Structure formats: structure tokens, C-alpha cells
């Protein structure tokens, strides 16, 4: 906070109501006025700037610097990661590797419950970790439809499955972004990553059971129970280990890969007694050699290896002050203010993904460097609006933090006292419903959660984690997710129908997160 007081009206209720204007306006823009996200974000940035300068008395130099700082961090490292991750995926598709990869998954079993576990859950989680931003829902829904699933059912199942992986999308950005927010209580992305081990495993372990129940009831669960247990246990346990010791970056990628591998190996010695087919018709499977399958997966295990190396403490130490590669980190003050920013040219996770892209290009005969660069240009042109929106939302978050708006809201919501942890996940749920992104939700509300926690005497890390977990449950019904899902399965115009199919699961999972967060708050 860079102002003398977070209560410029000398009335906390009035100050907090004014501080809530950016959030309420964002909600109105996206729901009542049905504005596009980018326009809503830019309008709210302008409004927040005026409120910070003229009502909360943040000096104009500091206000401009706040927006600049948010913009820099939106482009680097966040935008950098997004572009690199999607570029790697596009290289895989254009080179033909993705078709082989897809066939290698769908050819493991003809039982469509098993296919749902492999594609709807495991591969969905893998793509969420590798690319995020709607890619897993779109791709996995299309794959399920190609295997005989009803289009809307496929979309619904993929949306629900995403509840197990949405917290760590696009190489962990929703959690990693917390390090850019300077949260109260010194909450870091690693703190939150470790705290998720107390909340998300219960949901992750349950989701595979829920998917099979929706598809084939208790009978289906009974018939493929061993397969469900292999997937649920492998994914959940692996993710706990990674979030505790490595951080958020690989918390989807490695568990998803291991889950697919574990299930594929298990199916060599076990088969369900009855092959379940939705329409009593087997789909044609294209078989590939083991060598072709290994090559097809190469972009993604390269991604895993490079990101893993970048996540190791010994590697990170090289870029700390006094480290051998500290000179690669550009730190600079923002003119006209007390604020500063930095750009990590080598240690950024995006650089690890860039190396995976370059190695894939150089070792793949079916795609040239020129074609790959053209794909990079297309990726930038497709995602620049999303990145601008992220920059705008980060600018809003910085203004709200430095001008004291976050403190005012935190003081106000803290009036709910010990009941606040029960409602905490709802803020995250609202944020994702508004923006369609756990990244944006954490950017908007993590500061409020941390500030309120310090006021009511609750663990700040727990409430920031609750914001993340609650937000993930809104991805099931956020307008952005619904639009992507319906478009992918050629069901545009049936958004309301799909929303009705998923809303009960979104609300039910949110209720669990609320109750569990409240219980944890009593002990942490």
C-alpha cells in the first residue's frame, strides 16, 4: 500500500463500497452488459485508475507505474508461458505427432469407460498442464465425440474432469502468478502449492469415480473399479508429492502422464468383464509402432524434462543474488515512482518450454523451422487479446493493492470474523465465473483473501488456496468454458443446455471446498 490510509472517507463501509466498484463493474460488464472480456478489463482498468488517483489519493506517478508493473508481468512471464505452451502444442499437431499420440491413447481399450478415464481425465489433465486456456476441453471433447460419445455429454464430462486439474493449468500459472502480487502474510506460490495438498487430493481422487457414475452409474463403477483406483490413486498421490516438493509447474503434467502409463500397463493384465459401448458399435482404431508412439510423445516429455530442471532448487539458486547466472535477470526501477520490476530472461518457465519447442523442431523431419516460426506468429495473433486482458487485470490488481482498495475490502469482509473461511472459496468461484480464468481470479481476489485472513487471524495461505480451489469449480460453468466446449463439439447455441448439465456439479464441488476450508481453518 502506497497511500496514507485505506479509509479515505473515514467510514469503512463507504470506503469498502467504493473499493468494490471495480469488481462489481467487472461482474456487470460480463453478465448484464455481456461485454467481451477484453473490453470489460480495459474499462475496469480505466475506472480503477480514476478511483485510485482521485478517491484513494494514490499519486499519479505511482498509479501509472502500477499499471506498467502489471503490464510487464502480464507479458513476462505470464504471456511468455502461454505463447510457448500453445506453440509447442501446435507444432505437435502440424507435424502429425498429435494424431499418433491420440491414436495411442484411444487404442488402449475399446471400453468407453476406460476411454473416458484415459482421454476425459488423464489426457485432459495433461493438456491443462501443458497448455490450458480451453485447449484440453476442446481437444478432449472432440476426441470423445470421435469415439462415439454424445457431443454435449462429452463436453460436460470434460468440463467436470477439468475440476481435478484447473488449479495448475498452463504450467502452473494460476498458482505461480501469486509471486507477482506481494501478498499479505508473505504468501508465495510454493506456500499455496504445498497447501493444496490438504484440499485438492480429496477432489482429485473423487472425480474419476464421478465421471464413470455419470456415464454408467454404480454398475459402471463396480465393473471398472480397479481401473478407476489405478488412475485416481496414481494421479492424486503423484500430484501431492509434486506440489509439496517441486511446486505448481508440473503438478498436472507428470501425474497425468504417470496415470496414463499406469492404466495402460494395468490393462495388459486386467480387462473389464463386459465391454461397455454407448451405441454398441466399436470404433476403428489406427495402430502405430512403439517407435512412432514414443516419437509422438516427445514434445511433451521434453517439456516435462525441461520444466522439471527449471523447477529444481539448485537451478533456481543460479539466478539468486550472487548466483552464477544472476546477471541474466534484468531489474529496473519504473521512472516517476518508487516501484520496480524485473524480467528473468533465462530462469522464466517460458524459456524451458521454448527449449522443448526448439528441440522438437530440430528433431522432427515433418516440420521445418520456417513453418514453425509461422506457427509462432499465428499463436501470437490468436492469443494477444488474451494476454492484453491478463495485463489489464494485473494492472487492476496492482492499483487496488497499492491504493489500499484491497485493504479496505479485506477489512470489510473480515467483519464476518471466523465465518469468513466458509465463504472464502465463493470469491474465487465468482472470479472465474466472471473472467473464465483461475489466473485472473487469483489476480483479482488473492490479495483480498490474504489481507482478510491476516485480519481475522486465519492462515493466509489457506484462504488464497481456497480462492484457487473455489475458482476451479467455476470453470465447469463459466461462460468462456461453456462457449469453448460447445464450439468444439459443434453444438453452438446449446450453451444454456450444457450449463444446466454441469451447474449441479459446480455448486456441489464448491460447497465441499467451502466446508472443508472452514474445517481446516479451525486447525491451521
Coordinates of C-alpha atoms in Angstrom, one line a residue:
X1 CA 0.0 0.0 0.0
X2 CA 1.4 3.4 -1.1
X3 CA -1.2 5.7 0.4
X4 CA -1.6 7.0 3.9
X5 CA -4.9 5.3 4.6
X6 CA -7.2 2.7 3.0
X7 CA -10.2 4.6 4.5
X8 CA -10.1 7.9 2.7
X9 CA -13.8 8.6 3.6
X10 CA -13.3 7.9 7.3
X11 CA -16.0 5.4 7.1
X12 CA -15.0 1.8 6.4
X13 CA -18.4 0.9 4.9
X14 CA -18.3 3.7 2.4
X15 CA -14.6 3.2 1.6
X16 CA -15.1 -0.6 1.0
X17 CA -18.2 0.0 -1.2
X18 CA -16.1 2.4 -3.4
X19 CA -13.2 -0.1 -3.4
X20 CA -15.7 -2.8 -4.6
X21 CA -16.7 -0.8 -7.7
X22 CA -14.0 -2.4 -10.0
X23 CA -15.1 -5.9 -9.0
X24 CA -18.9 -5.2 -9.2
X25 CA -18.4 -3.3 -12.5
X26 CA -16.5 -6.2 -13.9
X27 CA -19.3 -8.6 -13.0
X28 CA -21.9 -6.3 -14.5
X29 CA -19.9 -5.9 -17.7
X30 CA -19.6 -9.6 -18.2
X31 CA -23.1 -10.7 -17.2
X32 CA -25.7 -7.9 -17.6
X33 CA -24.0 -5.9 -20.3
X34 CA -22.5 -9.1 -22.0
X35 CA -19.3 -7.3 -22.9
X36 CA -16.3 -9.1 -24.3
X37 CA -13.7 -9.8 -21.6
X38 CA -11.0 -7.6 -23.1
X39 CA -13.4 -4.6 -23.2
X40 CA -14.6 -5.2 -19.7
X41 CA -11.0 -5.5 -18.5
X42 CA -9.9 -2.2 -20.2
X43 CA -12.9 -0.3 -19.0
X44 CA -12.4 -1.5 -15.4
X45 CA -8.7 -0.6 -15.6
X46 CA -9.6 3.0 -16.5
X47 CA -12.2 3.1 -13.8
X48 CA -9.9 1.6 -11.2
X49 CA -7.2 4.1 -12.2
X50 CA -9.5 7.1 -11.6
X51 CA -10.7 5.7 -8.2
X52 CA -7.1 5.1 -7.1
X53 CA -6.0 8.6 -8.1
X54 CA -8.9 10.8 -7.2
X55 CA -10.6 8.9 -4.3
X56 CA -7.9 6.9 -2.6
X57 CA -5.2 9.6 -3.3
X58 CA -2.6 7.4 -4.9
X59 CA -0.1 9.7 -6.6
X60 CA -0.5 9.7 -10.4
X61 CA 3.1 8.7 -10.9
X62 CA 2.7 5.6 -8.7
X63 CA -0.7 4.9 -10.4
X64 CA 0.9 4.9 -13.9
X65 CA 3.8 2.8 -12.5
X66 CA 1.3 0.3 -11.0
X67 CA -0.2 -0.3 -14.5
X68 CA 3.2 -0.5 -16.1
X69 CA 4.3 -3.1 -13.5
X70 CA 1.2 -5.2 -14.1
X71 CA 1.6 -5.0 -17.8
X72 CA 5.3 -6.1 -17.7
X73 CA 4.3 -9.1 -15.5
X74 CA 1.4 -9.9 -17.8
X75 CA 3.7 -10.1 -20.8
X76 CA 6.7 -11.6 -18.9
X77 CA 6.5 -14.3 -17.6
X78 CA 2.7 -15.0 -18.0
X79 CA 2.2 -14.2 -21.7
X80 CA 5.6 -15.8 -22.4
X81 CA 4.5 -19.1 -20.9
X82 CA 1.1 -19.1 -22.7
X83 CA 2.6 -18.4 -26.1
X84 CA 5.3 -21.0 -25.7
X85 CA 2.9 -23.7 -24.4
X86 CA 0.4 -23.3 -27.2
X87 CA 3.2 -23.1 -29.8
X88 CA 4.5 -26.5 -28.7
X89 CA 1.0 -27.9 -29.0
X90 CA 0.6 -26.5 -32.5
X91 CA 4.0 -27.9 -33.5
X92 CA 2.8 -31.3 -32.3
X93 CA -0.4 -31.0 -34.4
X94 CA 1.1 -29.8 -37.6
X95 CA 4.0 -32.3 -37.5
X96 CA 1.5 -35.1 -37.3
X97 CA 2.7 -36.2 -33.9
X98 CA -0.6 -35.4 -32.2
X99 CA -2.6 -37.8 -34.4
X100 CA -0.3 -40.6 -33.4
X101 CA -0.4 -39.6 -29.8
X102 CA -4.3 -39.5 -30.0
X103 CA -4.4 -43.0 -31.5
X104 CA -2.1 -44.4 -28.9
X105 CA -4.5 -43.3 -26.2
X106 CA -7.8 -44.4 -27.8
X107 CA -6.3 -47.7 -28.9
X108 CA -5.6 -48.9 -25.4
X109 CA -9.2 -50.1 -24.8
X110 CA -12.5 -50.3 -26.7
X111 CA -14.4 -50.0 -23.4
X112 CA -15.7 -46.4 -23.5
X113 CA -15.5 -46.0 -19.7
X114 CA -11.8 -46.7 -19.9
X115 CA -11.5 -44.3 -22.8
X116 CA -13.2 -41.7 -20.7
X117 CA -10.6 -42.2 -17.9
X118 CA -7.7 -42.0 -20.4
X119 CA -8.9 -39.1 -22.5
X120 CA -11.5 -37.2 -20.4
X121 CA -9.5 -37.4 -17.2
X122 CA -5.8 -38.2 -17.8
X123 CA -5.2 -36.5 -21.2
X124 CA -7.5 -33.6 -20.2
X125 CA -5.2 -33.0 -17.1
X126 CA -2.1 -33.4 -19.2
X127 CA -3.2 -30.8 -21.8
X128 CA -4.4 -28.5 -19.0
X129 CA -0.9 -28.6 -17.5
X130 CA 0.8 -28.2 -20.9
X131 CA -1.4 -25.6 -22.5
X132 CA -4.5 -24.7 -20.5
X133 CA -6.8 -21.8 -21.6
X134 CA -9.5 -24.0 -23.1
X135 CA -7.2 -26.3 -25.1
X136 CA -7.9 -29.5 -23.0
X137 CA -11.7 -29.1 -23.0
X138 CA -11.8 -28.5 -26.7
X139 CA -9.5 -31.3 -27.8
X140 CA -10.7 -34.0 -25.4
X141 CA -14.3 -33.3 -26.1
X142 CA -13.7 -33.7 -29.8
X143 CA -11.7 -37.0 -29.2
X144 CA -14.6 -38.4 -27.2
X145 CA -17.1 -37.5 -29.9
X146 CA -14.9 -39.2 -32.5
X147 CA -15.1 -42.3 -30.3
X148 CA -18.9 -42.3 -30.2
X149 CA -19.8 -40.1 -27.3
X150 CA -22.8 -37.8 -27.4
X151 CA -21.5 -34.3 -28.1
X152 CA -23.0 -32.5 -25.2
X153 CA -22.2 -35.4 -22.9
X154 CA -18.6 -35.4 -24.0
X155 CA -18.4 -31.6 -23.4
X156 CA -20.0 -32.0 -19.9
X157 CA -17.7 -34.8 -18.9
X158 CA -14.6 -32.9 -20.0
X159 CA -15.7 -29.8 -18.1
X160 CA -16.2 -31.9 -14.9
X161 CA -12.9 -33.7 -15.3
X162 CA -11.2 -30.3 -15.6
X163 CA -12.1 -29.7 -11.9
X164 CA -9.2 -32.0 -11.0
X165 CA -6.6 -30.1 -12.9
X166 CA -7.7 -26.4 -13.3
X167 CA -5.6 -25.2 -10.4
X168 CA -2.3 -25.9 -12.2
X169 CA -3.2 -25.0 -15.8
X170 CA -0.6 -23.8 -18.4
X171 CA 2.4 -24.9 -16.4
X172 CA 1.0 -23.8 -13.1
X173 CA 0.3 -20.2 -13.9
X174 CA -2.8 -19.8 -11.6
X175 CA -0.6 -20.5 -8.6
X176 CA 2.8 -19.2 -9.9
X177 CA 1.2 -15.8 -10.6
X178 CA 0.8 -15.3 -6.8
X179 CA 4.6 -14.4 -6.6
X180 CA 3.9 -11.2 -8.6
X181 CA 1.3 -9.9 -6.1
X182 CA 3.3 -9.3 -2.9
X183 CA 0.5 -10.8 -0.8
X184 CA 0.0 -10.0 2.9
X185 CA 1.5 -12.6 5.2
X186 CA 4.3 -13.2 2.7
X187 CA 2.2 -15.9 0.9
X188 CA 4.2 -17.4 -2.0
X189 CA 3.3 -19.7 -4.9
X190 CA 5.2 -22.5 -3.1
X191 CA 3.2 -21.9 0.1
X192 CA 0.0 -22.3 -1.8
X193 CA 1.3 -25.3 -3.8
X194 CA 2.0 -27.1 -0.6
X195 CA -1.3 -26.1 1.0
X196 CA -3.3 -27.6 -2.0
X197 CA -2.1 -31.0 -0.7
X198 CA -4.6 -30.6 2.0
X199 CA -7.6 -29.7 -0.2
X200 CA -7.3 -30.9 -3.8
X201 CA -6.5 -34.6 -3.3
X202 CA -10.0 -35.3 -2.0
X203 CA -11.5 -33.8 -5.1
X204 CA -8.9 -35.3 -7.5
X205 CA -9.5 -38.8 -6.1
X206 CA -13.3 -38.4 -6.4
X207 CA -13.5 -37.0 -9.9
X208 CA -12.7 -40.3 -11.8
X209 CA -15.5 -42.1 -9.8
X210 CA -17.9 -39.2 -10.6
X211 CA -17.2 -39.4 -14.3
X212 CA -17.9 -43.1 -14.5
X213 CA -21.0 -42.7 -12.3
X214 CA -22.4 -40.0 -14.7
X215 CA -21.7 -42.2 -17.7
X216 CA -22.7 -45.7 -16.4
X217 CA -24.0 -45.4 -12.8
X218 CA -22.9 -47.6 -9.8
X219 CA -22.8 -50.6 -12.2
X220 CA -20.1 -48.9 -14.2
X221 CA -18.1 -48.0 -11.1
X222 CA -18.3 -51.7 -9.9
X223 CA -17.2 -53.1 -13.3
X224 CA -14.2 -50.9 -13.8
X225 CA -13.3 -50.2 -10.1
X226 CA -9.7 -51.5 -10.4
X227 CA -9.1 -49.1 -13.4
X228 CA -10.6 -46.2 -11.5
X229 CA -8.4 -46.9 -8.5
X230 CA -5.3 -47.0 -10.6
X231 CA -6.0 -43.7 -12.2
X232 CA -7.3 -41.9 -9.1
X233 CA -4.5 -43.1 -6.8
X234 CA -1.6 -42.5 -9.2
X235 CA -2.8 -39.0 -10.2
X236 CA -3.6 -37.9 -6.6
X237 CA -0.5 -39.3 -4.9
X238 CA 1.8 -38.0 -7.6
X239 CA 0.3 -34.6 -7.5
X240 CA 0.6 -34.4 -3.8
X241 CA 4.3 -35.2 -4.0
X242 CA 5.0 -32.7 -6.7
X243 CA 3.1 -29.9 -5.1
X244 CA 4.9 -30.5 -1.8
X245 CA 8.4 -30.7 -3.1
X246 CA 8.6 -29.2 -6.6
X247 CA 5.9 -26.5 -6.8
X248 CA 3.0 -25.9 -9.2
X249 CA 4.6 -26.1 -12.7
X250 CA 4.5 -29.8 -13.2
X251 CA 1.6 -30.6 -10.9
X252 CA -0.6 -31.7 -13.8
X253 CA 1.8 -32.8 -16.4
X254 CA 3.7 -35.6 -14.6
X255 CA 0.7 -37.0 -12.7
X256 CA -1.3 -37.2 -15.9
X257 CA 1.5 -38.9 -17.8
X258 CA 2.1 -41.4 -15.0
X259 CA -1.7 -42.1 -14.7
X260 CA -2.0 -42.9 -18.4
X261 CA 1.1 -45.1 -18.3
X262 CA -0.1 -46.9 -15.1
X263 CA -3.5 -47.6 -16.6
X264 CA -2.1 -48.7 -19.9
X265 CA 0.2 -51.2 -18.1
X266 CA -2.6 -52.4 -15.8
X267 CA -4.8 -53.1 -18.8
X268 CA -2.3 -55.6 -20.1
X269 CA -3.2 -57.9 -17.3
X270 CA -6.7 -56.8 -16.5
X271 CA -9.8 -56.3 -18.6
X272 CA -13.4 -55.4 -17.6
X273 CA -15.7 -58.4 -17.9
X274 CA -18.1 -56.5 -20.1
X275 CA -17.0 -54.1 -22.8
X276 CA -19.2 -51.0 -22.4
X277 CA -20.2 -49.3 -25.7
X278 CA -22.6 -46.3 -25.8
X279 CA -24.0 -47.3 -29.2
X280 CA -23.0 -51.0 -29.3
X281 CA -20.5 -50.2 -32.0
X282 CA -16.7 -50.3 -31.8
X283 CA -14.7 -47.5 -33.3
X284 CA -11.9 -48.1 -35.8
X285 CA -8.5 -47.8 -34.2
X286 CA -5.4 -46.9 -36.1
X287 CA -2.3 -48.8 -34.7
X288 CA 1.2 -47.4 -34.7
X289 CA 4.6 -48.9 -33.9
X290 CA 6.1 -48.3 -30.5
X291 CA 8.8 -46.2 -32.0
X292 CA 6.2 -43.9 -33.7
X293 CA 4.3 -43.6 -30.4
X294 CA 7.5 -42.6 -28.5
X295 CA 8.3 -40.0 -31.1
X296 CA 4.8 -38.7 -31.0
X297 CA 5.0 -38.1 -27.2
X298 CA 8.5 -36.5 -27.5
X299 CA 7.4 -32.8 -27.4
X300 CA 5.6 -33.3 -24.1
X301 CA 8.2 -35.4 -22.3
X302 CA 10.8 -32.9 -23.4
X303 CA 8.5 -30.2 -21.9
X304 CA 8.3 -32.2 -18.7
X305 CA 12.1 -32.7 -18.5
X306 CA 13.0 -29.0 -19.2
X307 CA 10.3 -27.7 -16.8
X308 CA 11.4 -30.2 -14.2
X309 CA 15.0 -28.9 -14.5
X310 CA 13.8 -25.3 -14.2
X311 CA 11.9 -26.2 -11.1
X312 CA 14.9 -27.7 -9.2
X313 CA 16.1 -25.6 -6.2
X314 CA 19.7 -26.0 -7.4
X315 CA 18.8 -24.5 -10.8
X316 CA 16.8 -21.6 -9.2
X317 CA 19.8 -20.8 -6.9
X318 CA 21.9 -20.0 -10.0
X319 CA 19.7 -16.9 -10.6
X320 CA 19.6 -15.7 -7.0
X321 CA 21.6 -12.7 -5.9
X322 CA 25.3 -13.7 -6.1
X323 CA 24.4 -16.8 -8.3
X324 CA 26.4 -17.6 -11.4
X325 CA 23.6 -16.6 -13.7
X326 CA 22.2 -13.7 -11.7
X327 CA 23.3 -11.3 -14.5
X328 CA 20.5 -12.7 -16.8
X329 CA 17.8 -11.2 -14.6
X330 CA 17.1 -7.6 -15.6
X331 CA 15.9 -5.5 -12.6
X332 CA 14.9 -1.8 -13.1
X333 CA 13.0 0.9 -11.4
X334 CA 9.9 2.4 -13.0
X335 CA 10.5 6.1 -13.7
X336 CA 8.5 8.6 -11.7
X337 CA 7.7 6.1 -8.9
X338 CA 9.0 4.0 -6.0
X339 CA 8.1 0.8 -7.8
X340 CA 10.4 -1.6 -9.6
X341 CA 10.1 -4.6 -11.9
X342 CA 12.2 -7.3 -13.3
X343 CA 12.5 -9.7 -16.3
X344 CA 14.0 -13.1 -16.0
X345 CA 15.3 -13.9 -19.4
X346 CA 16.6 -17.4 -18.7
X347 CA 15.0 -18.6 -15.5
X348 CA 11.5 -18.0 -16.7
X349 CA 9.4 -21.2 -17.2
X350 CA 8.6 -20.0 -20.7
X351 CA 12.3 -20.4 -21.6
X352 CA 12.1 -24.1 -20.5
X353 CA 9.1 -24.5 -22.9
X354 CA 10.9 -22.6 -25.6
X355 CA 13.8 -25.2 -25.4
X356 CA 11.3 -28.0 -25.7
X357 CA 9.9 -26.3 -28.8
X358 CA 13.3 -25.9 -30.4
X359 CA 14.5 -29.4 -29.7
X360 CA 11.2 -30.8 -31.1
X361 CA 11.6 -28.7 -34.3
X362 CA 15.2 -29.7 -34.8
X363 CA 14.5 -33.4 -34.3
X364 CA 11.3 -33.6 -36.4
X365 CA 11.6 -34.0 -40.2
X366 CA 7.9 -33.3 -40.9
X367 CA 8.1 -29.7 -39.9
X368 CA 10.6 -27.0 -40.8
X369 CA 11.9 -24.1 -38.8
X370 CA 10.2 -21.7 -41.2
X371 CA 6.8 -23.4 -40.8
X372 CA 7.4 -23.4 -37.0
X373 CA 8.1 -19.7 -36.9
X374 CA 4.9 -19.2 -39.0
X375 CA 3.0 -21.2 -36.3
X376 CA 4.5 -19.0 -33.6
X377 CA 3.2 -15.9 -35.4
X378 CA -0.3 -17.4 -35.6
X379 CA -0.1 -18.3 -31.9
X380 CA 0.8 -14.7 -31.0
X381 CA -2.0 -13.4 -33.3
X382 CA -4.5 -15.7 -31.6
X383 CA -3.6 -15.0 -28.0
X384 CA -2.5 -11.4 -28.0
X385 CA -6.0 -10.3 -26.9
X386 CA -6.0 -12.8 -24.0
X387 CA -2.6 -11.5 -22.9
X388 CA -3.7 -7.9 -23.1
X389 CA -6.7 -8.9 -20.9
X390 CA -4.3 -10.5 -18.4
X391 CA -2.2 -7.4 -18.4
X392 CA -5.2 -5.2 -17.7
X393 CA -6.4 -7.5 -14.9
X394 CA -2.9 -7.4 -13.4
X395 CA -2.9 -3.6 -13.7
X396 CA -6.3 -3.5 -11.8
X397 CA -4.9 -5.8 -9.1
X398 CA -1.7 -3.6 -8.7
X399 CA -3.8 -0.4 -8.5
X400 CA -6.1 -2.0 -5.9
X401 CA -3.2 -3.2 -3.8
X402 CA -1.1 0.0 -3.9
X403 CA -4.0 2.4 -3.5
X404 CA -5.4 0.5 -0.5
X405 CA -8.6 -0.8 -2.1
X406 CA -7.6 -4.3 -1.3
X407 CA -7.0 -3.4 2.3
X408 CA -10.4 -1.7 2.6
X409 CA -12.2 -4.7 1.2
X410 CA -10.2 -7.0 3.4
X411 CA -11.1 -5.0 6.5
X412 CA -14.7 -5.0 5.5
X413 CA -15.1 -8.7 4.7
X414 CA -13.1 -9.6 7.8
X415 CA -16.1 -8.3 9.8
X416 CA -17.6 -11.7 9.1
X417 CA -15.0 -13.0 11.6
X418 CA -14.5 -16.7 12.0
X419 CA -17.2 -17.4 9.3
X420 CA -15.1 -15.8 6.5
X421 CA -13.2 -19.1 5.7
X422 CA -16.6 -20.7 4.9
X423 CA -17.3 -18.0 2.3
X424 CA -13.7 -17.6 1.1
X425 CA -13.9 -20.0 -1.9
X426 CA -17.0 -18.3 -3.2
X427 CA -14.9 -15.2 -4.1
X428 CA -12.7 -17.4 -6.3
X429 CA -15.8 -19.1 -7.8
X430 CA -17.2 -15.6 -8.7
X431 CA -13.8 -14.5 -10.1
X432 CA -13.6 -17.4 -12.5
X433 CA -17.2 -17.2 -13.5
X434 CA -16.6 -13.6 -14.3
X435 CA -13.4 -13.9 -16.2
X436 CA -13.2 -17.6 -17.2
X437 CA -9.7 -17.9 -15.8
X438 CA -8.3 -19.0 -12.4
X439 CA -5.3 -16.8 -13.3
X440 CA -7.5 -13.7 -13.4
X441 CA -9.5 -14.7 -10.4
X442 CA -6.3 -15.1 -8.3
X443 CA -5.0 -11.8 -9.6
X444 CA -8.3 -10.1 -8.6
X445 CA -9.0 -11.7 -5.2
X446 CA -5.9 -13.3 -3.8
X447 CA -4.8 -10.0 -2.2
X448 CA -8.2 -9.6 -0.6
X449 CA -8.1 -13.2 0.7
X450 CA -4.6 -12.7 2.2
X451 CA -5.5 -9.4 3.8
X452 CA -8.7 -10.6 5.3
X453 CA -7.0 -13.7 6.7
X454 CA -4.4 -11.6 8.5
X455 CA -7.2 -9.5 10.0
X456 CA -9.4 -12.4 11.3
X457 CA -6.4 -14.4 12.4
X458 CA -6.8 -17.2 9.8
X459 CA -4.0 -18.8 7.8
X460 CA -3.4 -16.5 4.8
X461 CA -2.1 -19.3 2.6
X462 CA -5.2 -21.4 3.3
X463 CA -7.6 -18.7 2.1
X464 CA -5.5 -18.0 -1.1
X465 CA -5.6 -21.7 -1.7
X466 CA -9.4 -21.7 -1.1
X467 CA -9.6 -18.9 -3.7
X468 CA -7.8 -21.1 -6.2
X469 CA -9.8 -24.2 -5.4
X470 CA -13.1 -22.4 -5.4
X471 CA -12.3 -20.8 -8.7
X472 CA -11.6 -24.1 -10.4
X473 CA -15.1 -25.3 -9.6
X474 CA -16.5 -22.3 -11.6
X475 CA -14.7 -23.4 -14.7
X476 CA -17.4 -26.0 -15.1
X477 CA -20.0 -23.3 -15.9
X478 CA -18.0 -20.1 -16.7
X479 CA -19.4 -18.6 -20.0
X480 CA -15.9 -18.9 -21.5
X481 CA -15.5 -22.6 -20.8
X482 CA -19.1 -23.3 -21.9
X483 CA -18.5 -21.4 -25.2
X484 CA -15.3 -23.3 -25.9
X485 CA -16.9 -26.7 -25.1
X486 CA -20.0 -26.2 -27.3
X487 CA -18.0 -24.8 -30.2
X488 CA -15.6 -27.8 -30.1
X489 CA -18.4 -30.3 -30.4
X490 CA -20.4 -28.3 -33.0
X491 CA -23.1 -27.5 -30.5
X492 CA -23.0 -23.7 -30.6
X493 CA -26.4 -22.4 -29.5
X494 CA -26.8 -25.1 -26.8
X495 CA -24.8 -23.2 -24.2
X496 CA -27.7 -23.0 -21.7
X497 CA -28.4 -26.7 -22.0
X498 CA -24.7 -27.5 -21.3
X499 CA -24.7 -25.1 -18.3
X500 CA -27.8 -26.8 -16.9
X501 CA -26.0 -30.2 -17.2
X502 CA -22.9 -29.0 -15.3
X503 CA -24.1 -26.5 -12.7
X504 CA -25.1 -29.0 -10.1
X505 CA -21.6 -30.4 -10.1
X506 CA -20.1 -27.0 -9.9
X507 CA -22.2 -25.9 -7.0
X508 CA -21.7 -29.3 -5.2
X509 CA -17.9 -29.2 -5.5
X510 CA -17.9 -25.5 -4.4
X511 CA -19.9 -26.4 -1.3
X512 CA -17.4 -29.1 -0.4
X513 CA -14.5 -26.7 -0.8
X514 CA -16.3 -24.2 1.4
X515 CA -17.0 -26.6 4.2
X516 CA -13.5 -28.3 4.0
X517 CA -11.8 -24.9 4.1
X518 CA -13.8 -23.9 7.2
X519 CA -12.8 -27.1 8.9
X520 CA -9.1 -26.6 8.1
X521 CA -9.3 -23.0 9.3
X522 CA -10.1 -24.4 12.8
X523 CA -6.8 -26.3 13.0
X524 CA -4.3 -24.2 10.9

